[in-house]
Amino acid sequence: MKVAILDDWFDTLRTLPSFGKLDGHEVTVFTDHVQDTDALAERLASAETLVLIRERTEIRTPLLERLPRLRMISQRSVYPHIDVDTCTALGIIVSSDQHGGTPSYAAAELTWALVLAAVRQLPLQVHALRSGRWQAGVGHTPRGKTLGIYGYGRIGRVVAGYGRAFGMDVLAWSNPDSLDRARADGVIPARDRRELFVECDVVSLHLRLVPATSIVTAADLARMRPDALIVNTSRAGLIERGALVDALRAGRPGMAAVDVFETEPLLDPHDPLLTMDNVVCTPHIGYLTREEWDLQFSDIYDQVNAYAAGTPINVVNADVLAHARR
C-alpha cells in the first residue's frame, strides 16, 4: 500500500527497528508540519494509509472529503484530532491501539524530571553558571513532602512509585475505580479533591481530557501553598484556560512545571509561561524517546499490516467495516 507518515520532524522513524515492519509498502515520510487543508490534500492525494504521530495534525472533514483513495488511518492512543464520524461515513477505517496495559514510562520519567528540575531550580542554576555567576538560590528536597496524584491511571501510578522511591508521602484523587487501585498499591486516597490541593507540596496531573473530566480551576490553584508545585505533562486543557498564569502571578502555587500548552506548537518566546523564573517548561516531549517511539510505532505498523492482510485490528469505528473502502 501507499503509506504516508506525517510530522516526523526529526526524521526519526526511519532509524528505528520497528520501521522494518513497513517493508513491502511504498512509504512517504513528511518531516515538516502542515495544517493547511489544500496543502495536505495535495500531499496525501495518493495515500491509501495515513500514519499519524499522536495529535500533531488535525484530520478534519474538509480534508477527508478530498482524499478519495484513503482507506485507513493508523495511530496510537486517543483521537480527538480525527473526525471519526466522517471517516465512518466515507468508509475509512481508523485503527488506534489504546495500549490498555502499558503506561508511557517516557511520560512518567519526564514528569519526575520536571519535578526535580523545578524544586531544585535547575534551569535557573544552569543559566546562572553559564552567565558567569555562582548559584542562583536555594531549592527544596522532595523527601518528606507530599505528592498529590490527580488521576491514578497508568502513568499516575508510575509517578506515584517514583515519589515513594524519593521518600515522599503520596495522596491520590481520581475516579472510584482508580482510587481502589491506589488503595491496593498502598497509596492513600485524599478525603476529597480540596484536600489534594491544600495538603500537597506537589500536585501532578494525569487525566484524560474527556467531557466528563473535572478540570483544575482557579479556585483549586488558589488553595495551593506559596511553596507548592503543580505539574502538567498530560493536557493543557486540564487546567482552566488562563488560570495557571494568573495563579502563578498571585503566588499560589509558587511553581509550575509544564510540558503541554494551550497553543501548540508554542513559538512565542514572550508567552508568560516562558518568561517566569518559577516555571519549568518543555515542548511537549513527554512521549519523545527513541525507545517509546519504537514501542508505539511497532503497534501502529502492526495495524497497517493487519489491514493490508484483510484483518484490521484496534478499529475504533467498527460500523465502517460493513462498507469500508477497498
mmCIF file of C-alpha atoms in Angstrom:
data_model
loop_
_atom_site.group_PDB
_atom_site.id
_atom_site.type_symbol
_atom_site.label_atom_id
_atom_site.label_comp_id
_atom_site.label_asym_id
_atom_site.label_seq_id
_atom_site.Cartn_x
_atom_site.Cartn_y
_atom_site.Cartn_z
ATOM 1 C CA MET A 1 0.000 0.000 0.000
ATOM 2 C CA LYS A 2 0.931 3.645 -0.297
ATOM 3 C CA VAL A 3 1.603 4.803 3.260
ATOM 4 C CA ALA A 4 2.035 8.455 4.265
ATOM 5 C CA ILE A 5 3.509 9.432 7.643
ATOM 6 C CA LEU A 6 3.017 12.998 8.865
ATOM 7 C CA ASP A 7 5.041 15.196 11.214
ATOM 8 C CA ASP A 8 8.209 13.169 11.774
ATOM 9 C CA TRP A 9 10.032 16.426 12.472
ATOM 10 C CA PHE A 10 13.486 14.946 13.097
ATOM 11 C CA ASP A 11 13.186 12.099 10.580
ATOM 12 C CA THR A 12 13.435 9.621 13.443
ATOM 13 C CA LEU A 13 11.103 6.811 12.416
ATOM 14 C CA ARG A 14 13.310 5.517 9.598
ATOM 15 C CA THR A 15 16.126 4.983 12.121
ATOM 16 C CA LEU A 16 14.119 2.750 14.478
ATOM 17 C CA PRO A 17 13.985 -1.063 14.293
ATOM 18 C CA SER A 18 10.185 -1.042 14.011
ATOM 19 C CA PHE A 19 10.320 0.766 10.641
ATOM 20 C CA GLY A 20 11.227 -2.564 9.048
ATOM 21 C CA LYS A 21 7.618 -3.630 9.581
ATOM 22 C CA LEU A 22 6.693 -1.392 6.650
ATOM 23 C CA ASP A 23 8.947 -3.265 4.208
ATOM 24 C CA GLY A 24 6.939 -4.006 1.091
ATOM 25 C CA HIS A 25 4.853 -0.835 1.329
ATOM 26 C CA GLU A 26 5.514 2.411 -0.540
ATOM 27 C CA VAL A 27 6.216 4.811 2.326
ATOM 28 C CA THR A 28 6.462 8.613 2.224
ATOM 29 C CA VAL A 29 7.590 10.418 5.379
ATOM 30 C CA PHE A 30 6.923 14.138 5.798
ATOM 31 C CA THR A 31 9.328 15.875 8.178
ATOM 32 C CA ASP A 32 7.618 19.257 8.415
ATOM 33 C CA HIS A 33 4.265 20.304 9.844
ATOM 34 C CA VAL A 34 1.404 21.414 7.603
ATOM 35 C CA GLN A 35 -2.173 22.031 8.711
ATOM 36 C CA ASP A 36 -3.489 23.845 5.640
ATOM 37 C CA THR A 37 -6.231 21.740 4.052
ATOM 38 C CA ASP A 38 -5.221 22.444 0.455
ATOM 39 C CA ALA A 39 -1.591 21.566 1.104
ATOM 40 C CA LEU A 40 -2.489 18.376 2.945
ATOM 41 C CA ALA A 41 -4.953 17.319 0.255
ATOM 42 C CA GLU A 42 -2.188 17.659 -2.328
ATOM 43 C CA ARG A 43 0.345 15.786 -0.212
ATOM 44 C CA LEU A 44 -1.996 12.928 0.597
ATOM 45 C CA ALA A 45 -3.761 12.631 -2.765
ATOM 46 C CA SER A 46 -2.349 9.168 -3.455
ATOM 47 C CA ALA A 47 -2.177 7.899 0.141
ATOM 48 C CA GLU A 48 -4.092 4.738 0.962
ATOM 49 C CA THR A 49 -2.952 4.597 4.578
ATOM 50 C CA LEU A 50 -2.202 7.565 6.804
ATOM 51 C CA VAL A 51 0.053 7.176 9.843
ATOM 52 C CA LEU A 52 -0.227 9.887 12.490
ATOM 53 C CA ILE A 53 2.112 10.909 15.270
ATOM 54 C CA ARG A 54 -0.296 11.497 18.117
ATOM 55 C CA GLU A 55 -2.259 14.740 17.693
ATOM 56 C CA ARG A 56 0.224 16.813 15.723
ATOM 57 C CA THR A 57 -2.098 17.233 12.726
ATOM 58 C CA GLU A 58 -5.874 17.530 12.801
ATOM 59 C CA ILE A 59 -7.663 15.314 10.289
ATOM 60 C CA ARG A 60 -10.985 17.051 9.749
ATOM 61 C CA THR A 61 -13.940 16.600 7.410
ATOM 62 C CA PRO A 62 -12.898 19.122 4.707
ATOM 63 C CA LEU A 63 -9.627 17.225 4.263
ATOM 64 C CA LEU A 64 -11.118 13.739 4.451
ATOM 65 C CA GLU A 65 -13.634 14.589 1.747
ATOM 66 C CA ARG A 66 -10.748 15.368 -0.609
ATOM 67 C CA LEU A 67 -8.907 12.059 -0.086
ATOM 68 C CA PRO A 68 -10.849 9.519 -2.177
ATOM 69 C CA ARG A 69 -8.020 6.955 -2.107
ATOM 70 C CA LEU A 70 -7.582 6.945 1.674
ATOM 71 C CA ARG A 71 -8.660 3.636 3.210
ATOM 72 C CA MET A 72 -7.318 3.701 6.756
ATOM 73 C CA ILE A 73 -5.725 5.859 9.439
ATOM 74 C CA SER A 74 -3.341 4.200 11.865
ATOM 75 C CA GLN A 75 -2.187 5.752 15.111
ATOM 76 C CA ARG A 76 -1.968 5.146 18.873
ATOM 77 C CA SER A 77 -3.904 6.455 21.869
ATOM 78 C CA VAL A 78 -6.796 8.954 21.866
ATOM 79 C CA TYR A 79 -8.127 10.586 18.712
ATOM 80 C CA PRO A 80 -9.838 13.946 19.353
ATOM 81 C CA HIS A 81 -7.973 15.318 16.317
ATOM 82 C CA ILE A 82 -9.764 12.976 13.870
ATOM 83 C CA ASP A 83 -13.332 13.401 12.652
ATOM 84 C CA VAL A 84 -14.129 9.735 13.184
ATOM 85 C CA ASP A 85 -17.799 10.012 12.187
ATOM 86 C CA THR A 86 -16.755 11.390 8.818
ATOM 87 C CA CYS A 87 -14.274 8.549 8.408
ATOM 88 C CA THR A 88 -17.083 6.096 9.060
ATOM 89 C CA ALA A 89 -19.382 7.771 6.541
ATOM 90 C CA LEU A 90 -16.634 7.726 3.905
ATOM 91 C CA GLY A 91 -15.623 4.116 4.558
ATOM 92 C CA ILE A 92 -12.240 4.934 6.133
ATOM 93 C CA ILE A 93 -11.076 2.628 8.923
ATOM 94 C CA VAL A 94 -9.488 4.260 11.967
ATOM 95 C CA SER A 95 -7.219 1.922 13.935
ATOM 96 C CA SER A 96 -5.829 3.185 17.228
ATOM 97 C CA ASP A 97 -4.242 0.955 19.845
ATOM 98 C CA GLN A 98 -5.296 2.158 23.309
ATOM 99 C CA HIS A 99 -2.440 0.190 24.942
ATOM 100 C CA GLY A 100 -4.556 -0.564 27.990
ATOM 101 C CA GLY A 101 -1.910 -2.452 29.944
ATOM 102 C CA THR A 102 1.104 -0.340 29.016
ATOM 103 C CA PRO A 103 1.876 3.027 30.611
ATOM 104 C CA SER A 104 4.058 5.586 28.883
ATOM 105 C CA TYR A 105 7.155 5.250 31.018
ATOM 106 C CA ALA A 106 8.725 8.049 28.996
ATOM 107 C CA ALA A 107 5.958 10.449 30.068
ATOM 108 C CA ALA A 108 6.264 9.337 33.699
ATOM 109 C CA GLU A 109 10.033 9.801 33.582
ATOM 110 C CA LEU A 110 9.701 13.311 32.177
ATOM 111 C CA THR A 111 7.145 14.146 34.853
ATOM 112 C CA TRP A 112 9.606 13.231 37.543
ATOM 113 C CA ALA A 113 12.434 15.038 35.776
ATOM 114 C CA LEU A 114 10.300 18.191 35.797
ATOM 115 C CA VAL A 115 9.519 17.775 39.490
ATOM 116 C CA LEU A 116 13.210 17.603 40.344
ATOM 117 C CA ALA A 117 14.136 20.401 37.946
ATOM 118 C CA ALA A 118 11.516 22.696 39.467
ATOM 119 C CA VAL A 119 12.113 22.067 43.157
ATOM 120 C CA ARG A 120 15.909 22.268 42.739
ATOM 121 C CA GLN A 121 15.673 25.309 40.434
ATOM 122 C CA LEU A 122 17.818 23.602 37.806
ATOM 123 C CA PRO A 123 17.076 25.949 34.862
ATOM 124 C CA LEU A 124 17.976 28.995 36.975
ATOM 125 C CA GLN A 125 21.116 27.349 38.304
ATOM 126 C CA VAL A 126 22.268 26.331 34.827
ATOM 127 C CA HIS A 127 21.568 29.809 33.467
ATOM 128 C CA ALA A 128 23.491 31.411 36.335
ATOM 129 C CA LEU A 129 26.540 29.240 35.738
ATOM 130 C CA ARG A 130 26.510 29.915 32.000
ATOM 131 C CA SER A 131 26.236 33.639 32.737
ATOM 132 C CA GLY A 132 29.345 33.664 34.904
ATOM 133 C CA ARG A 133 27.528 33.598 38.256
ATOM 134 C CA TRP A 134 27.804 31.009 41.010
ATOM 135 C CA GLN A 135 24.494 29.682 42.402
ATOM 136 C CA ALA A 136 21.130 31.355 41.892
ATOM 137 C CA GLY A 137 19.205 30.444 45.027
ATOM 138 C CA VAL A 138 18.234 27.611 47.363
ATOM 139 C CA GLY A 139 15.811 24.901 46.296
ATOM 140 C CA HIS A 140 13.810 22.234 48.075
ATOM 141 C CA THR A 141 14.168 18.490 48.592
ATOM 142 C CA PRO A 142 11.155 16.263 47.847
ATOM 143 C CA ARG A 143 11.907 13.819 50.651
ATOM 144 C CA GLY A 144 9.374 14.055 53.454
ATOM 145 C CA LYS A 145 6.978 16.122 51.354
ATOM 146 C CA THR A 146 3.579 15.085 49.981
ATOM 147 C CA LEU A 147 2.990 14.248 46.319
ATOM 148 C CA GLY A 148 -0.555 14.501 45.020
ATOM 149 C CA ILE A 149 -1.529 12.396 42.006
ATOM 150 C CA TYR A 150 -4.643 13.736 40.290
ATOM 151 C CA GLY A 151 -5.728 10.808 38.121
ATOM 152 C CA TYR A 152 -4.425 7.447 39.295
ATOM 153 C CA GLY A 153 -4.188 5.701 35.931
ATOM 154 C CA ARG A 154 -1.291 4.022 34.171
ATOM 155 C CA ILE A 155 1.077 6.996 34.203
ATOM 156 C CA GLY A 156 -0.076 8.396 37.544
ATOM 157 C CA ARG A 157 0.604 5.046 39.158
ATOM 158 C CA VAL A 158 4.201 5.028 37.896
ATOM 159 C CA VAL A 159 4.791 8.620 39.021
ATOM 160 C CA ALA A 160 3.422 7.727 42.462
ATOM 161 C CA GLY A 161 6.041 4.978 42.642
ATOM 162 C CA TYR A 162 8.802 7.443 41.781
ATOM 163 C CA GLY A 163 7.579 9.746 44.541
ATOM 164 C CA ARG A 164 7.636 6.972 47.105
ATOM 165 C CA ALA A 165 11.142 5.965 45.999
ATOM 166 C CA PHE A 166 12.231 9.542 46.780
ATOM 167 C CA GLY A 167 10.751 9.361 50.262
ATOM 168 C CA MET A 168 7.537 11.267 49.603
ATOM 169 C CA ASP A 169 4.116 10.581 51.033
ATOM 170 C CA VAL A 170 1.576 10.126 48.248
ATOM 171 C CA LEU A 171 -2.084 11.156 48.095
ATOM 172 C CA ALA A 172 -4.312 10.338 45.138
ATOM 173 C CA TRP A 173 -7.574 11.712 43.823
ATOM 174 C CA SER A 174 -9.340 10.058 40.912
ATOM 175 C CA ASN A 175 -12.482 8.154 40.000
ATOM 176 C CA PRO A 176 -13.659 5.431 42.426
ATOM 177 C CA ASP A 177 -12.168 2.511 40.456
ATOM 178 C CA SER A 178 -8.785 4.215 40.240
ATOM 179 C CA LEU A 179 -8.847 5.009 43.951
ATOM 180 C CA ASP A 180 -9.472 1.324 44.646
ATOM 181 C CA ARG A 181 -6.288 0.569 42.689
ATOM 182 C CA ALA A 182 -4.459 3.239 44.664
ATOM 183 C CA ARG A 183 -5.505 1.664 47.944
ATOM 184 C CA ALA A 184 -4.354 -1.737 46.692
ATOM 185 C CA ASP A 185 -0.955 -0.168 45.948
ATOM 186 C CA GLY A 186 -0.751 1.322 49.433
ATOM 187 C CA VAL A 187 -1.421 4.860 48.207
ATOM 188 C CA ILE A 188 -3.734 6.912 50.404
ATOM 189 C CA PRO A 189 -6.749 8.496 48.690
ATOM 190 C CA ALA A 190 -7.340 12.127 49.558
ATOM 191 C CA ARG A 191 -10.505 12.748 51.555
ATOM 192 C CA ASP A 192 -11.725 14.939 48.731
ATOM 193 C CA ARG A 193 -10.477 16.996 45.816
ATOM 194 C CA ARG A 194 -9.938 20.046 48.028
ATOM 195 C CA GLU A 195 -7.533 18.190 50.296
ATOM 196 C CA LEU A 196 -5.335 17.277 47.323
ATOM 197 C CA PHE A 197 -4.662 20.925 46.521
ATOM 198 C CA VAL A 198 -4.493 22.159 50.111
ATOM 199 C CA GLU A 199 -2.205 19.499 51.577
ATOM 200 C CA CYS A 200 0.175 18.517 48.787
ATOM 201 C CA ASP A 201 3.569 20.045 48.130
ATOM 202 C CA VAL A 202 3.480 18.745 44.555
ATOM 203 C CA VAL A 203 0.348 18.086 42.521
ATOM 204 C CA SER A 204 0.820 16.172 39.248
ATOM 205 C CA LEU A 205 -1.996 15.867 36.701
ATOM 206 C CA HIS A 206 -2.549 12.534 34.942
ATOM 207 C CA LEU A 207 -6.054 12.650 33.489
ATOM 208 C CA ARG A 208 -7.540 12.090 30.083
ATOM 209 C CA LEU A 209 -9.263 15.127 28.685
ATOM 210 C CA VAL A 210 -12.819 13.937 28.006
ATOM 211 C CA PRO A 211 -16.160 15.709 28.550
ATOM 212 C CA ALA A 212 -16.563 14.097 31.981
ATOM 213 C CA THR A 213 -13.158 15.296 33.231
ATOM 214 C CA SER A 214 -13.336 17.729 36.129
ATOM 215 C CA ILE A 215 -10.694 20.275 35.176
ATOM 216 C CA VAL A 216 -8.491 22.188 37.605
ATOM 217 C CA THR A 217 -9.994 25.592 38.322
ATOM 218 C CA ALA A 218 -8.591 28.906 39.508
ATOM 219 C CA ALA A 219 -10.107 28.120 42.912
ATOM 220 C CA ASP A 220 -8.207 24.822 43.063
ATOM 221 C CA LEU A 221 -4.917 26.551 42.287
ATOM 222 C CA ALA A 222 -5.590 29.286 44.846
ATOM 223 C CA ARG A 223 -5.796 26.614 47.555
ATOM 224 C CA MET A 224 -2.186 25.545 46.943
ATOM 225 C CA ARG A 225 0.588 26.844 49.177
ATOM 226 C CA PRO A 226 3.055 29.530 48.044
ATOM 227 C CA ASP A 227 5.875 26.964 48.023
ATOM 228 C CA ALA A 228 3.877 24.248 46.224
ATOM 229 C CA LEU A 229 4.407 22.967 42.677
ATOM 230 C CA ILE A 230 1.858 21.949 40.046
ATOM 231 C CA VAL A 231 2.989 19.679 37.203
ATOM 232 C CA ASN A 232 1.124 19.088 33.936
ATOM 233 C CA THR A 233 2.511 16.637 31.400
ATOM 234 C CA SER A 234 -0.938 15.431 30.283
ATOM 235 C CA ARG A 235 -3.096 18.049 28.535
ATOM 236 C CA ALA A 236 -3.144 21.846 28.805
ATOM 237 C CA GLY A 237 -6.948 21.715 28.807
ATOM 238 C CA LEU A 238 -6.915 20.023 32.190
ATOM 239 C CA ILE A 239 -6.423 23.472 33.709
ATOM 240 C CA GLU A 240 -8.990 26.237 33.248
ATOM 241 C CA ARG A 241 -7.854 28.484 30.410
ATOM 242 C CA GLY A 242 -5.633 31.311 31.650
ATOM 243 C CA ALA A 243 -5.887 30.177 35.266
ATOM 244 C CA LEU A 244 -2.332 28.895 35.637
ATOM 245 C CA VAL A 245 -0.648 32.152 34.637
ATOM 246 C CA ASP A 246 -2.965 34.157 36.906
ATOM 247 C CA ALA A 247 -2.348 31.769 39.810
ATOM 248 C CA LEU A 248 1.427 31.931 39.443
ATOM 249 C CA ARG A 249 1.312 35.723 39.347
ATOM 250 C CA ALA A 250 -0.755 35.636 42.534
ATOM 251 C CA GLY A 251 1.784 33.318 44.188
ATOM 252 C CA ARG A 252 -0.399 30.239 44.713
ATOM 253 C CA PRO A 253 1.088 27.870 43.753
ATOM 254 C CA GLY A 254 4.621 29.196 43.797
ATOM 255 C CA MET A 255 5.910 26.967 40.994
ATOM 256 C CA ALA A 256 4.786 25.124 37.903
ATOM 257 C CA ALA A 257 6.325 22.605 35.514
ATOM 258 C CA VAL A 258 4.546 22.066 32.212
ATOM 259 C CA ASP A 259 5.071 20.050 29.044
ATOM 260 C CA VAL A 260 1.750 20.965 27.394
ATOM 261 C CA PHE A 261 0.350 24.307 26.326
ATOM 262 C CA GLU A 262 -2.958 25.891 25.340
ATOM 263 C CA THR A 263 -1.478 26.637 21.891
ATOM 264 C CA GLU A 264 0.909 24.153 20.280
ATOM 265 C CA PRO A 265 3.442 24.409 18.896
ATOM 266 C CA LEU A 266 4.240 27.327 21.212
ATOM 267 C CA LEU A 267 6.651 29.523 19.261
ATOM 268 C CA ASP A 268 6.212 32.842 21.076
ATOM 269 C CA PRO A 269 9.216 33.400 23.389
ATOM 270 C CA HIS A 270 7.232 36.127 25.155
ATOM 271 C CA ASP A 271 4.472 33.770 26.280
ATOM 272 C CA PRO A 272 4.023 34.375 30.044
ATOM 273 C CA LEU A 273 4.853 30.787 30.995
ATOM 274 C CA LEU A 274 8.194 31.050 29.187
ATOM 275 C CA THR A 275 9.189 34.272 30.925
ATOM 276 C CA MET A 276 8.550 33.283 34.553
ATOM 277 C CA ASP A 277 11.518 32.163 36.637
ATOM 278 C CA ASN A 278 9.242 29.940 38.735
ATOM 279 C CA VAL A 279 8.110 27.861 35.752
ATOM 280 C CA VAL A 280 9.960 24.994 34.064
ATOM 281 C CA CYS A 281 8.738 24.387 30.514
ATOM 282 C CA THR A 282 9.435 21.677 27.956
ATOM 283 C CA PRO A 283 7.940 21.491 24.420
ATOM 284 C CA HIS A 284 5.558 18.514 24.717
ATOM 285 C CA ILE A 285 8.281 15.881 24.823
ATOM 286 C CA GLY A 286 6.738 13.546 27.387
ATOM 287 C CA TYR A 287 6.470 10.643 24.939
ATOM 288 C CA LEU A 288 9.510 11.592 22.839
ATOM 289 C CA THR A 289 12.178 8.995 23.374
ATOM 290 C CA ARG A 290 13.533 6.594 20.796
ATOM 291 C CA GLU A 291 12.531 3.635 22.940
ATOM 292 C CA GLU A 292 8.974 4.885 23.436
ATOM 293 C CA TRP A 293 8.559 5.647 19.749
ATOM 294 C CA ASP A 294 9.843 2.251 18.712
ATOM 295 C CA LEU A 295 7.282 0.644 21.011
ATOM 296 C CA GLN A 296 4.423 2.849 19.850
ATOM 297 C CA PHE A 297 5.113 2.624 16.136
ATOM 298 C CA SER A 298 5.597 -1.110 16.253
ATOM 299 C CA ASP A 299 1.913 -1.248 17.264
ATOM 300 C CA ILE A 300 0.935 1.342 14.641
ATOM 301 C CA TYR A 301 2.652 -0.588 11.850
ATOM 302 C CA ASP A 302 1.044 -3.833 13.051
ATOM 303 C CA GLN A 303 -2.297 -2.128 12.445
ATOM 304 C CA VAL A 304 -1.224 -1.184 8.919
ATOM 305 C CA ASN A 305 -0.169 -4.743 8.149
ATOM 306 C CA ALA A 306 -3.286 -6.246 9.682
ATOM 307 C CA TYR A 307 -5.390 -4.057 7.404
ATOM 308 C CA ALA A 308 -3.274 -4.986 4.388
ATOM 309 C CA ALA A 309 -3.850 -8.663 5.248
ATOM 310 C CA GLY A 310 -7.610 -8.112 5.366
ATOM 311 C CA THR A 311 -7.948 -8.441 9.142
ATOM 312 C CA PRO A 312 -7.980 -4.902 10.593
ATOM 313 C CA ILE A 313 -7.346 -4.595 14.337
ATOM 314 C CA ASN A 314 -7.987 -1.948 17.018
ATOM 315 C CA VAL A 315 -10.752 -0.421 14.888
ATOM 316 C CA VAL A 316 -12.380 2.446 16.769
ATOM 317 C CA ASN A 317 -15.211 2.927 14.236
ATOM 318 C CA ALA A 318 -16.412 -0.647 13.925
ATOM 319 C CA ASP A 319 -19.521 0.393 11.970
ATOM 320 C CA VAL A 320 -17.272 1.151 8.998
ATOM 321 C CA LEU A 321 -16.381 -2.486 8.464
ATOM 322 C CA ALA A 322 -19.643 -3.178 6.627
ATOM 323 C CA HIS A 323 -18.830 -0.631 3.915
ATOM 324 C CA ALA A 324 -15.073 0.029 4.168
ATOM 325 C CA ARG A 325 -13.258 1.281 1.076
ATOM 326 C CA ARG A 326 -11.362 -1.292 -0.951
#
